[in-house]
Coordinates of C-alpha atoms in Angstrom, one line a residue:
M280 CA 0.0 0.0 0.0
Q281 CA 1.3 3.4 -0.9
L282 CA 1.1 5.8 2.0
V283 CA 2.6 8.8 0.3
P284 CA -0.7 10.2 -1.2
L285 CA -2.4 9.5 2.1
L286 CA 0.1 11.3 4.2
L287 CA -0.1 14.4 2.0
A288 CA -3.9 14.5 2.3
S289 CA -4.0 14.1 6.1
T290 CA -3.2 16.6 8.9
A291 CA -0.7 15.3 11.4
I292 CA -2.0 15.7 15.0
T293 CA -0.7 14.8 18.5
C294 CA -2.0 12.0 20.9
F295 CA -3.9 14.7 22.8
T296 CA -5.5 16.7 20.0
R297 CA -9.2 17.0 20.9
G298 CA -12.2 17.0 18.6
L299 CA -12.9 20.7 19.5
D300 CA -9.4 21.6 18.3
L301 CA -10.3 20.7 14.7
R302 CA -11.9 23.4 12.6
K303 CA -13.5 21.6 9.6
Q304 CA -16.8 19.7 9.4
T305 CA -14.9 16.7 8.0
E306 CA -11.2 16.4 8.5
D307 CA -8.6 13.7 7.7
V308 CA -6.0 13.4 10.4
L309 CA -2.9 11.3 11.0
C310 CA -2.4 9.9 14.5
P311 CA 1.1 9.2 15.7
A312 CA 2.3 5.8 16.9
N313 CA 2.8 4.7 20.5
C314 CA 0.4 7.1 22.3
P315 CA 0.2 6.3 26.1
L316 CA -3.3 4.6 26.3
W317 CA -3.7 5.3 30.0
Q318 CA -3.4 9.1 29.5
F319 CA -6.3 9.4 27.0
Y320 CA -9.5 11.2 27.9
V321 CA -12.4 9.7 25.9
F322 CA -16.1 10.4 26.6
G323 CA -18.7 8.2 24.9
D324 CA -18.9 5.3 22.6
G325 CA -19.2 5.6 18.8
V326 CA -20.2 9.3 19.2
Y327 CA -17.7 11.1 21.3
A328 CA -17.9 14.4 23.2
S329 CA -15.6 16.9 21.4
L330 CA -13.4 17.3 24.4
S331 CA -12.3 13.7 23.8
S332 CA -8.9 12.9 22.3
V333 CA -9.3 12.1 18.6
C334 CA -6.6 9.4 18.5
G335 CA -7.9 7.9 21.8
A336 CA -11.4 7.8 20.3
A337 CA -10.1 6.2 17.1
I338 CA -8.3 3.4 19.1
H339 CA -11.3 3.0 21.3
R340 CA -13.5 2.6 18.2
G341 CA -11.1 0.1 16.6
V342 CA -10.4 2.4 13.6
I343 CA -6.7 2.3 14.3
T344 CA -4.3 0.5 16.6
N345 CA -1.6 2.1 18.8
A346 CA 0.6 2.0 15.7
G347 CA -1.2 5.1 14.6
G348 CA -2.7 5.8 11.2
A349 CA -5.1 7.9 9.2
V350 CA -8.6 8.8 10.6
R351 CA -11.5 10.7 9.2
V352 CA -13.2 12.9 11.8
Q353 CA -16.8 14.0 11.3
T354 CA -18.2 16.8 13.5
L355 CA -21.7 16.0 15.0
P356 CA -24.2 17.9 17.2
G357 CA -24.0 17.7 21.0
Q358 CA -25.6 14.8 23.0
E359 CA -27.5 14.5 26.2
N360 CA -25.6 11.4 27.3
Y361 CA -22.2 9.9 26.6
P362 CA -21.8 6.3 28.0
A363 CA -18.7 4.7 29.5
V364 CA -17.5 1.6 27.6
N365 CA -14.2 -0.3 27.9
A366 CA -12.9 -1.2 24.4
N367 CA -9.5 -1.9 22.8
G368 CA -7.5 -1.1 26.0
I369 CA -9.2 2.2 26.6
Q370 CA -11.9 3.0 29.2
S371 CA -14.2 5.8 28.0
Q372 CA -15.9 8.0 30.6
V373 CA -19.5 9.1 31.2
L374 CA -20.5 12.6 30.4
S375 CA -24.1 13.8 30.9
R376 CA -24.1 16.6 28.3
W377 CA -21.7 18.4 25.8
A378 CA -22.3 21.0 23.2
S379 CA -20.7 19.2 20.2
S380 CA -19.6 15.6 19.3
F381 CA -17.6 13.8 16.6
S382 CA -17.4 10.3 15.1
V383 CA -14.3 8.6 13.7
T384 CA -14.0 6.3 10.7
R385 CA -11.1 4.7 8.9
K386 CA -9.6 6.9 6.2
R387 CA -9.5 4.9 3.0
P388 CA -6.4 5.7 1.0
K389 CA -7.1 6.9 -2.5
K390 CA -5.9 4.4 -5.0
P391 CA -3.3 6.1 -7.2
L392 CA -4.5 6.5 -10.7
E393 CA -3.4 3.5 -12.5
K394 CA -2.2 3.8 -16.1
K395 CA -3.7 0.9 -18.0
A396 CA -1.1 -1.6 -19.1
G397 CA -3.1 -2.3 -22.2
N398 CA -3.0 -5.4 -24.4
K399 CA 0.4 -6.8 -23.6
D400 CA 0.0 -9.4 -26.5
C401 CA -0.1 -6.6 -29.0
K402 CA 3.2 -4.7 -28.7
A403 CA 3.3 -2.3 -31.6
D404 CA 4.0 1.4 -32.3
I405 CA 1.4 2.4 -34.9
A406 CA 1.0 5.6 -37.0
F407 CA -2.4 5.9 -38.6
L408 CA -1.9 7.8 -41.8
I409 CA -5.4 9.1 -42.6
D410 CA -6.6 10.6 -45.9
G411 CA -7.5 14.3 -45.5
S412 CA -7.6 15.2 -49.2
Y413 CA -10.5 16.5 -51.4
N414 CA -10.6 12.9 -52.7
I415 CA -12.3 11.8 -49.6
G416 CA -14.3 14.9 -48.7
Q417 CA -15.6 16.0 -45.3
R418 CA -18.4 13.4 -44.9
R419 CA -16.2 10.4 -45.7
F420 CA -13.4 11.9 -43.7
N421 CA -15.7 11.8 -40.6
L422 CA -16.6 8.1 -41.4
Q423 CA -12.8 7.4 -41.7
K424 CA -12.2 9.0 -38.2
N425 CA -15.0 6.8 -36.8
F426 CA -13.4 3.7 -38.2
V427 CA -9.9 4.6 -37.0
G428 CA -11.3 5.3 -33.5
K429 CA -12.9 1.8 -33.4
V430 CA -9.6 0.2 -34.4
A431 CA -7.7 2.2 -31.8
V432 CA -10.1 1.1 -29.0
M433 CA -10.0 -2.6 -30.0
L434 CA -6.2 -2.6 -30.2
G435 CA -6.1 -2.2 -26.4
I436 CA -3.9 0.9 -26.1
G437 CA -1.9 1.1 -22.9
T438 CA 1.6 1.6 -21.4
E439 CA 2.7 -1.9 -22.1
G440 CA 0.5 -2.5 -25.1
P441 CA 0.2 -0.7 -28.4
H442 CA 0.8 3.0 -28.7
V443 CA -0.7 5.0 -31.6
G444 CA -0.4 8.4 -33.3
V445 CA -2.1 10.0 -36.2
V446 CA -0.7 11.8 -39.3
Q447 CA -3.0 13.4 -41.8
A448 CA -2.1 13.3 -45.5
S449 CA -3.2 16.2 -47.7
E450 CA -1.3 18.8 -49.7
H451 CA 1.3 18.8 -46.9
P452 CA 1.5 16.1 -44.2
K453 CA 0.6 17.0 -40.7
I454 CA 1.5 14.9 -37.6
E455 CA -1.7 15.3 -35.5
F456 CA -0.3 13.5 -32.4
Y457 CA 2.7 11.3 -31.5
L458 CA 2.9 7.9 -29.9
K459 CA 3.9 9.5 -26.6
N460 CA 1.0 11.9 -26.4
F461 CA -1.7 9.5 -25.2
T462 CA -1.5 6.1 -23.5
A463 CA -5.2 5.4 -22.9
A464 CA -7.8 4.5 -25.5
K465 CA -10.3 7.2 -24.3
E466 CA -7.7 9.9 -24.8
V467 CA -6.8 8.7 -28.3
L468 CA -10.5 8.4 -29.2
F469 CA -11.1 12.0 -28.1
A470 CA -8.1 13.2 -30.1
I471 CA -9.2 11.5 -33.2
K472 CA -12.7 13.0 -33.0
E473 CA -11.2 16.4 -32.7
L474 CA -9.2 16.1 -35.9
G475 CA -10.1 18.8 -38.5
F476 CA -10.3 18.1 -42.3
R477 CA -7.5 19.7 -44.2
G478 CA -8.3 19.2 -47.9
G479 CA -5.9 19.5 -50.9
N480 CA -4.3 16.8 -53.0
S481 CA -3.8 13.3 -51.5
N482 CA 0.0 13.4 -51.5
T483 CA 0.1 10.0 -49.7
G484 CA 3.6 9.3 -50.9
K485 CA 4.9 12.5 -49.5
A486 CA 3.1 11.9 -46.2
L487 CA 4.3 8.2 -46.0
K488 CA 7.9 9.3 -46.5
H489 CA 7.6 12.1 -43.9
T490 CA 6.0 9.7 -41.4
A491 CA 8.7 7.0 -41.9
Q492 CA 11.5 9.6 -41.4
K493 CA 10.1 11.8 -38.6
F494 CA 7.4 10.0 -36.6
F495 CA 9.2 7.0 -35.0
S496 CA 12.0 8.8 -33.0
M497 CA 12.7 7.9 -29.4
E498 CA 11.9 11.5 -28.3
N499 CA 8.5 11.2 -29.9
G500 CA 7.7 8.0 -28.0
A501 CA 9.0 5.1 -30.2
R502 CA 10.1 2.2 -28.1
K503 CA 13.2 0.0 -28.7
G504 CA 12.5 -3.5 -30.0
I505 CA 8.8 -2.8 -30.7
P506 CA 7.6 -3.2 -34.3
K507 CA 6.9 0.1 -36.2
I508 CA 3.8 0.2 -38.3
I509 CA 2.2 2.8 -40.6
V510 CA -1.4 2.1 -41.6
V511 CA -2.1 4.1 -44.7
F512 CA -5.8 4.8 -45.3
L513 CA -6.4 5.5 -49.0
D514 CA -9.7 6.7 -50.4
G515 CA -9.4 6.1 -54.2
W516 CA -5.8 6.8 -55.3
P517 CA -2.7 8.8 -54.4
S518 CA -1.8 12.0 -56.2
D519 CA 1.9 11.2 -56.1
D520 CA 4.4 8.3 -56.2
L521 CA 4.2 5.7 -53.4
E522 CA 7.0 3.4 -54.5
E523 CA 9.9 5.6 -53.3
A524 CA 8.1 6.3 -50.0
G525 CA 7.7 2.5 -49.5
I526 CA 11.4 2.0 -50.1
V527 CA 12.3 4.7 -47.5
A528 CA 9.9 3.1 -45.0
R529 CA 11.5 -0.3 -45.4
E530 CA 15.0 1.2 -44.9
F531 CA 13.7 2.6 -41.6
G532 CA 12.4 -0.8 -40.6
V533 CA 8.8 0.3 -40.8
N534 CA 6.0 -2.1 -41.8
V535 CA 3.6 -0.3 -44.2
F536 CA 0.0 -1.5 -44.4
I537 CA -2.4 0.0 -47.0
V538 CA -6.1 0.0 -46.2
S539 CA -7.7 0.9 -49.5
V540 CA -11.3 2.0 -49.6
A541 CA -13.4 2.5 -52.7
K542 CA -10.9 1.6 -55.4
P543 CA -10.6 4.1 -58.3
T544 CA -13.4 3.9 -60.8
T545 CA -12.7 3.0 -64.5
E546 CA -12.7 6.6 -65.5
E547 CA -10.4 7.5 -62.6
L548 CA -7.9 4.7 -63.4
G549 CA -6.4 6.9 -66.2
M550 CA -5.4 9.4 -63.6
V551 CA -3.5 6.9 -61.4
Q552 CA 0.3 7.1 -62.1
D553 CA 0.9 3.5 -61.2
I554 CA -1.9 0.9 -61.0
G555 CA 0.3 -1.4 -58.9
F556 CA 1.1 1.3 -56.3
I557 CA -0.2 -0.8 -53.4
D558 CA 2.1 -3.7 -54.0
K559 CA 5.1 -1.3 -54.3
A560 CA 4.3 0.6 -51.1
V561 CA 3.6 -2.2 -48.6
C562 CA 6.2 -3.8 -46.4
R563 CA 6.0 -7.1 -48.4
N564 CA 4.0 -8.0 -51.5
N565 CA 2.6 -11.1 -49.9
G566 CA -1.1 -10.1 -49.4
F567 CA -0.7 -9.7 -45.6
F568 CA 0.0 -6.0 -45.7
S569 CA -2.9 -4.8 -47.9
Y570 CA -6.5 -4.6 -46.8
Q571 CA -9.5 -3.7 -48.9
M572 CA -12.8 -2.3 -47.8
P573 CA -15.6 -1.6 -50.3
S574 CA -16.7 1.7 -48.7
W575 CA -16.7 3.7 -45.5
F576 CA -20.2 2.5 -44.7
G577 CA -20.8 -0.5 -42.5
T578 CA -17.1 -0.9 -41.6
T579 CA -17.6 -2.3 -38.1
K580 CA -17.0 -5.9 -39.3
Y581 CA -13.7 -4.9 -40.8
V582 CA -12.3 -3.6 -37.4
K583 CA -11.4 -7.0 -35.8
P584 CA -9.6 -8.6 -38.8
L585 CA -7.4 -5.4 -39.2
V586 CA -6.6 -5.4 -35.5
Q587 CA -5.6 -9.0 -35.6
K588 CA -3.2 -8.3 -38.4
L589 CA -1.7 -5.3 -36.6
C590 CA -1.1 -7.4 -33.5
S591 CA 0.7 -10.2 -35.3
H592 CA 4.2 -9.1 -34.4
E593 CA 5.8 -12.2 -35.8
Q594 CA 4.5 -11.2 -39.2
M595 CA 6.1 -7.7 -39.1
L596 CA 8.8 -8.7 -41.6
C597 CA 10.1 -5.1 -42.2
S598 CA 11.0 -4.6 -38.6
K599 CA 12.7 -8.0 -38.3
T600 CA 16.5 -7.6 -38.2
C601 CA 19.3 -9.8 -37.0
Y602 CA 19.3 -7.6 -33.9
N603 CA 15.7 -8.2 -32.7
S604 CA 14.8 -11.5 -34.2
V605 CA 17.4 -14.1 -33.1
N606 CA 17.9 -16.6 -30.3
V607 CA 21.6 -16.8 -29.4
G608 CA 22.6 -19.7 -27.2
F609 CA 26.2 -19.8 -25.7
L610 CA 27.8 -23.1 -24.8
I611 CA 30.7 -22.4 -22.4
D612 CA 33.5 -24.7 -21.6
G613 CA 33.9 -24.8 -17.8
S614 CA 36.7 -27.4 -17.8
S615 CA 39.7 -27.3 -15.4
S616 CA 42.1 -26.2 -18.1
V617 CA 40.3 -22.9 -18.5
G618 CA 40.9 -21.5 -15.0
E619 CA 38.9 -18.9 -13.2
S620 CA 40.5 -15.7 -14.7
N621 CA 40.2 -17.0 -18.3
F622 CA 36.6 -18.1 -17.6
R623 CA 35.9 -14.5 -16.7
L624 CA 37.3 -13.4 -20.1
M625 CA 34.9 -15.9 -21.8
L626 CA 32.0 -14.4 -19.9
E627 CA 33.1 -10.9 -21.0
F628 CA 33.1 -12.1 -24.6
I629 CA 29.5 -13.5 -24.2
S630 CA 28.4 -10.2 -22.6
N631 CA 29.9 -8.1 -25.5
V632 CA 28.1 -10.3 -28.1
A633 CA 24.8 -10.1 -26.2
K634 CA 25.0 -6.3 -25.9
A635 CA 24.6 -6.0 -29.7
F636 CA 21.0 -7.5 -29.6
E637 CA 17.6 -5.9 -28.8
I638 CA 16.5 -8.3 -26.1
S639 CA 12.8 -8.3 -25.2
D640 CA 9.9 -10.6 -24.8
I641 CA 9.1 -10.2 -28.5
G642 CA 12.7 -9.5 -29.6
S643 CA 16.0 -11.4 -29.4
K644 CA 16.7 -13.8 -26.6
I645 CA 19.9 -15.2 -25.0
A646 CA 20.6 -18.5 -23.2
T647 CA 23.7 -20.0 -21.7
V648 CA 24.8 -23.5 -20.8
Q649 CA 28.1 -24.3 -19.0
F650 CA 29.6 -27.8 -19.5
T651 CA 32.3 -30.1 -18.2
Y652 CA 31.4 -33.8 -18.2
D653 CA 28.1 -32.5 -16.9
Q654 CA 25.9 -29.7 -18.3
R655 CA 24.3 -26.8 -16.4
T656 CA 21.7 -24.5 -17.9
E657 CA 22.7 -21.1 -16.5
F658 CA 19.6 -19.5 -17.9
S659 CA 17.2 -20.3 -20.8
F660 CA 15.7 -18.2 -23.5
T661 CA 12.6 -17.4 -21.5
D662 CA 14.2 -16.5 -18.2
Y663 CA 15.2 -12.9 -18.9
T664 CA 13.5 -10.4 -21.3
T665 CA 15.7 -7.3 -20.8
K666 CA 19.3 -6.7 -21.7
E667 CA 20.2 -5.6 -18.2
K668 CA 18.9 -8.8 -16.6
V669 CA 20.7 -11.0 -19.2
L670 CA 24.0 -9.1 -18.6
S671 CA 23.6 -9.4 -14.9
A672 CA 22.9 -13.2 -15.2
I673 CA 26.1 -13.6 -17.3
R674 CA 28.1 -11.8 -14.6
N675 CA 26.8 -14.1 -11.9
I676 CA 27.7 -17.4 -13.7
R677 CA 30.0 -19.5 -11.4
Y678 CA 32.9 -21.5 -12.9
M679 CA 32.3 -25.3 -12.6
S680 CA 35.7 -26.9 -13.4
G681 CA 36.0 -30.5 -14.6
G682 CA 36.4 -32.5 -17.8
T683 CA 35.4 -31.7 -21.4
A684 CA 32.5 -33.5 -23.0
T685 CA 31.5 -31.1 -25.8
G686 CA 29.4 -33.5 -27.8
D687 CA 27.1 -34.4 -24.9
A688 CA 26.8 -30.7 -24.2
I689 CA 25.7 -29.9 -27.7
S690 CA 23.0 -32.6 -27.6
F691 CA 21.9 -31.4 -24.2
T692 CA 21.6 -27.8 -25.4
T693 CA 19.8 -28.7 -28.7
R694 CA 17.2 -30.7 -26.7
N695 CA 16.7 -28.7 -23.5
V696 CA 17.5 -25.1 -24.5
F697 CA 16.6 -24.9 -28.2
G698 CA 13.8 -27.5 -28.1
P699 CA 11.2 -25.3 -26.4
V700 CA 11.7 -22.4 -28.9
K701 CA 12.2 -24.4 -32.1
D702 CA 8.8 -23.4 -33.5
G703 CA 9.2 -19.7 -32.7
A704 CA 9.7 -16.9 -35.2
N705 CA 13.3 -16.2 -34.2
K706 CA 16.3 -17.7 -36.0
N707 CA 18.4 -19.9 -33.8
F708 CA 22.2 -19.6 -33.3
L709 CA 24.6 -21.6 -31.0
I710 CA 28.0 -20.2 -30.2
I711 CA 30.4 -22.9 -28.7
L712 CA 33.4 -21.7 -26.7
T713 CA 36.0 -24.3 -25.8
D714 CA 39.7 -24.4 -25.0
G715 CA 40.6 -28.0 -25.6
Q716 CA 40.0 -31.5 -27.0
S717 CA 36.6 -33.1 -26.3
Y718 CA 36.5 -36.6 -24.8
D719 CA 33.6 -37.5 -26.9
D720 CA 32.4 -37.2 -30.6
V721 CA 31.4 -33.6 -31.5
R722 CA 30.5 -34.1 -35.2
G723 CA 27.3 -36.2 -34.7
P724 CA 25.7 -33.9 -32.1
A725 CA 26.7 -30.8 -34.2
V726 CA 25.1 -32.2 -37.4
A727 CA 21.9 -33.0 -35.4
A728 CA 21.8 -29.4 -34.0
Q729 CA 22.1 -28.0 -37.6
K730 CA 19.3 -30.4 -38.8
A731 CA 17.2 -28.9 -36.0
G732 CA 17.6 -25.5 -37.6
I733 CA 20.4 -24.2 -35.4
T734 CA 23.3 -22.3 -37.0
V735 CA 26.5 -23.2 -35.1
F736 CA 29.6 -21.0 -34.6
S737 CA 32.6 -22.6 -33.0
V738 CA 35.1 -20.4 -31.1
G739 CA 38.3 -22.1 -30.0
V740 CA 41.0 -20.9 -27.6
A741 CA 44.5 -22.2 -26.8
W742 CA 44.5 -26.0 -27.3
A743 CA 41.2 -26.4 -29.1
P744 CA 41.8 -28.6 -32.1
L745 CA 41.0 -26.9 -35.4
D746 CA 39.5 -30.2 -36.8
D747 CA 37.0 -30.3 -33.9
L748 CA 36.1 -26.7 -34.4
K749 CA 35.4 -27.2 -38.1
D750 CA 33.4 -30.4 -37.4
M751 CA 31.1 -28.5 -35.1
A752 CA 30.6 -25.4 -37.3
S753 CA 27.9 -24.8 -39.9
E754 CA 28.7 -24.4 -43.6
P755 CA 30.6 -22.6 -44.9
R756 CA 32.9 -23.8 -42.1
E757 CA 35.6 -21.2 -42.7
S758 CA 33.2 -18.3 -41.8
H759 CA 31.7 -20.2 -38.8
T760 CA 35.0 -21.1 -37.2
F761 CA 37.0 -18.8 -35.0
F762 CA 40.3 -19.4 -33.2
T763 CA 42.6 -17.4 -30.9
R764 CA 45.8 -18.6 -29.1
E765 CA 45.1 -16.4 -26.1
F766 CA 41.9 -15.8 -24.1
T767 CA 42.6 -12.1 -24.4
G768 CA 42.1 -12.5 -28.2
L769 CA 38.4 -13.2 -27.7
E770 CA 37.6 -9.5 -27.5
Q771 CA 38.7 -8.9 -31.1
M772 CA 36.4 -11.6 -32.3
V773 CA 33.2 -10.0 -31.0
P774 CA 32.4 -7.8 -34.1
D775 CA 33.1 -10.7 -36.5
V776 CA 30.8 -13.1 -34.6
I777 CA 28.0 -10.5 -34.6
R778 CA 28.5 -9.8 -38.3
G779 CA 28.4 -13.5 -39.0
I780 CA 25.1 -13.9 -37.2
C781 CA 23.6 -10.9 -39.2
K782 CA 24.9 -12.3 -42.5
D783 CA 23.3 -15.7 -41.8
F784 CA 20.1 -14.0 -40.7
L785 CA 19.9 -12.0 -44.0
D786 CA 20.8 -15.0 -46.1
S787 CA 18.0 -17.0 -44.6
K788 CA 15.5 -14.3 -45.5
Q789 CA 16.4 -14.1 -49.2

């Protein structure tokens, strides 16, 4: 329970403050702790004569204990008779008549205003790019606002859910409000209703390019690791070129959706610069990123299917990068030949690689396993969803010391660490760090890992045999095998390993 707002709203009083010392009809007061019960003067029961101690009456009534606390005091008219009652360690006294009275009740702390977390399963930063041109006109513009409002409400906007902003496309684009301006659906709905119609040409390409470049900055409320989406509402056709704007948006990692309403008529088609403009503007020409509605009338049934698309973060292909869409598992040699200080250098290497990635519950994930003859999962992919927690967990790994059974460790990691995430959207990578010869076969387990969809990098130090390293590494083996004579050489390998992961990620998307 938060006492801070409660303390600020209550007046602190002493153990002996009487009802008649208070000036307001209703007053919230704060009684101190450890008042001497035997010194209290209290007259009555339930209704107390105003010469009674307020805190004494509150303890007598059971509103607070001797630990003190907040009390609401209500002034009442005088009584003819105040009875004597023993309660909660206090003996109240009889009084035949007094001019004024009071009652005491428990002061309920006001609940701090909670900011709604929102739909946590729909993490997205969304710009609605609405059509404000003469193409759409005032009447259909209002229907469009109504539809966008319904979409905003169904999304479940909140601090940990989707955030939205609005840009109006007309002669010149205007950012109406940013992601950071409102974090509750009611506020967004009100802001959308207040939008004014601008008119002019529907320069959607110009507006799309402007939104991709200016809207999603951190200072305007964009969040790291959250998919960026522009939903373009298009009534008819654009007055300018959308293809270049689509390319710019993809370069910025923005997923462009086009919601087209009332396609151009046959007569109007001659005015359209490029009939295939939708396919050229969207994030991917795969049908997912375009959405057709026949008119602005009766659009309610189209709200839910659009919201479902916008909440499918695994489908947001344009915001998928090697930094936010991979699972990287580290298999660390904890054998006796490594030694405590060199083991710390290995952990430093792992931390430096992990730092490059955008770790979140919908982004990249890190796991580590330490092995000797046995294996120990230090943490799995689902244990930590922030970079800070991952780096802290790496720092806290304790050196095991023992033999070297790398093959068994690869099998263990494939089964127990990558097994639970094998059907997820992220691409899987395993980085094996070892300083010596394995006592068991490494080739078979490594091939099995690769067949399970895991790309394997082997990083050898000191006495690690090159043949073993190459046997474990994915093809082409030369670019997936690293070796350094000294543990201090691991630091120089960090950029190369990160680059290797990104190259494999991009190659897999071709």
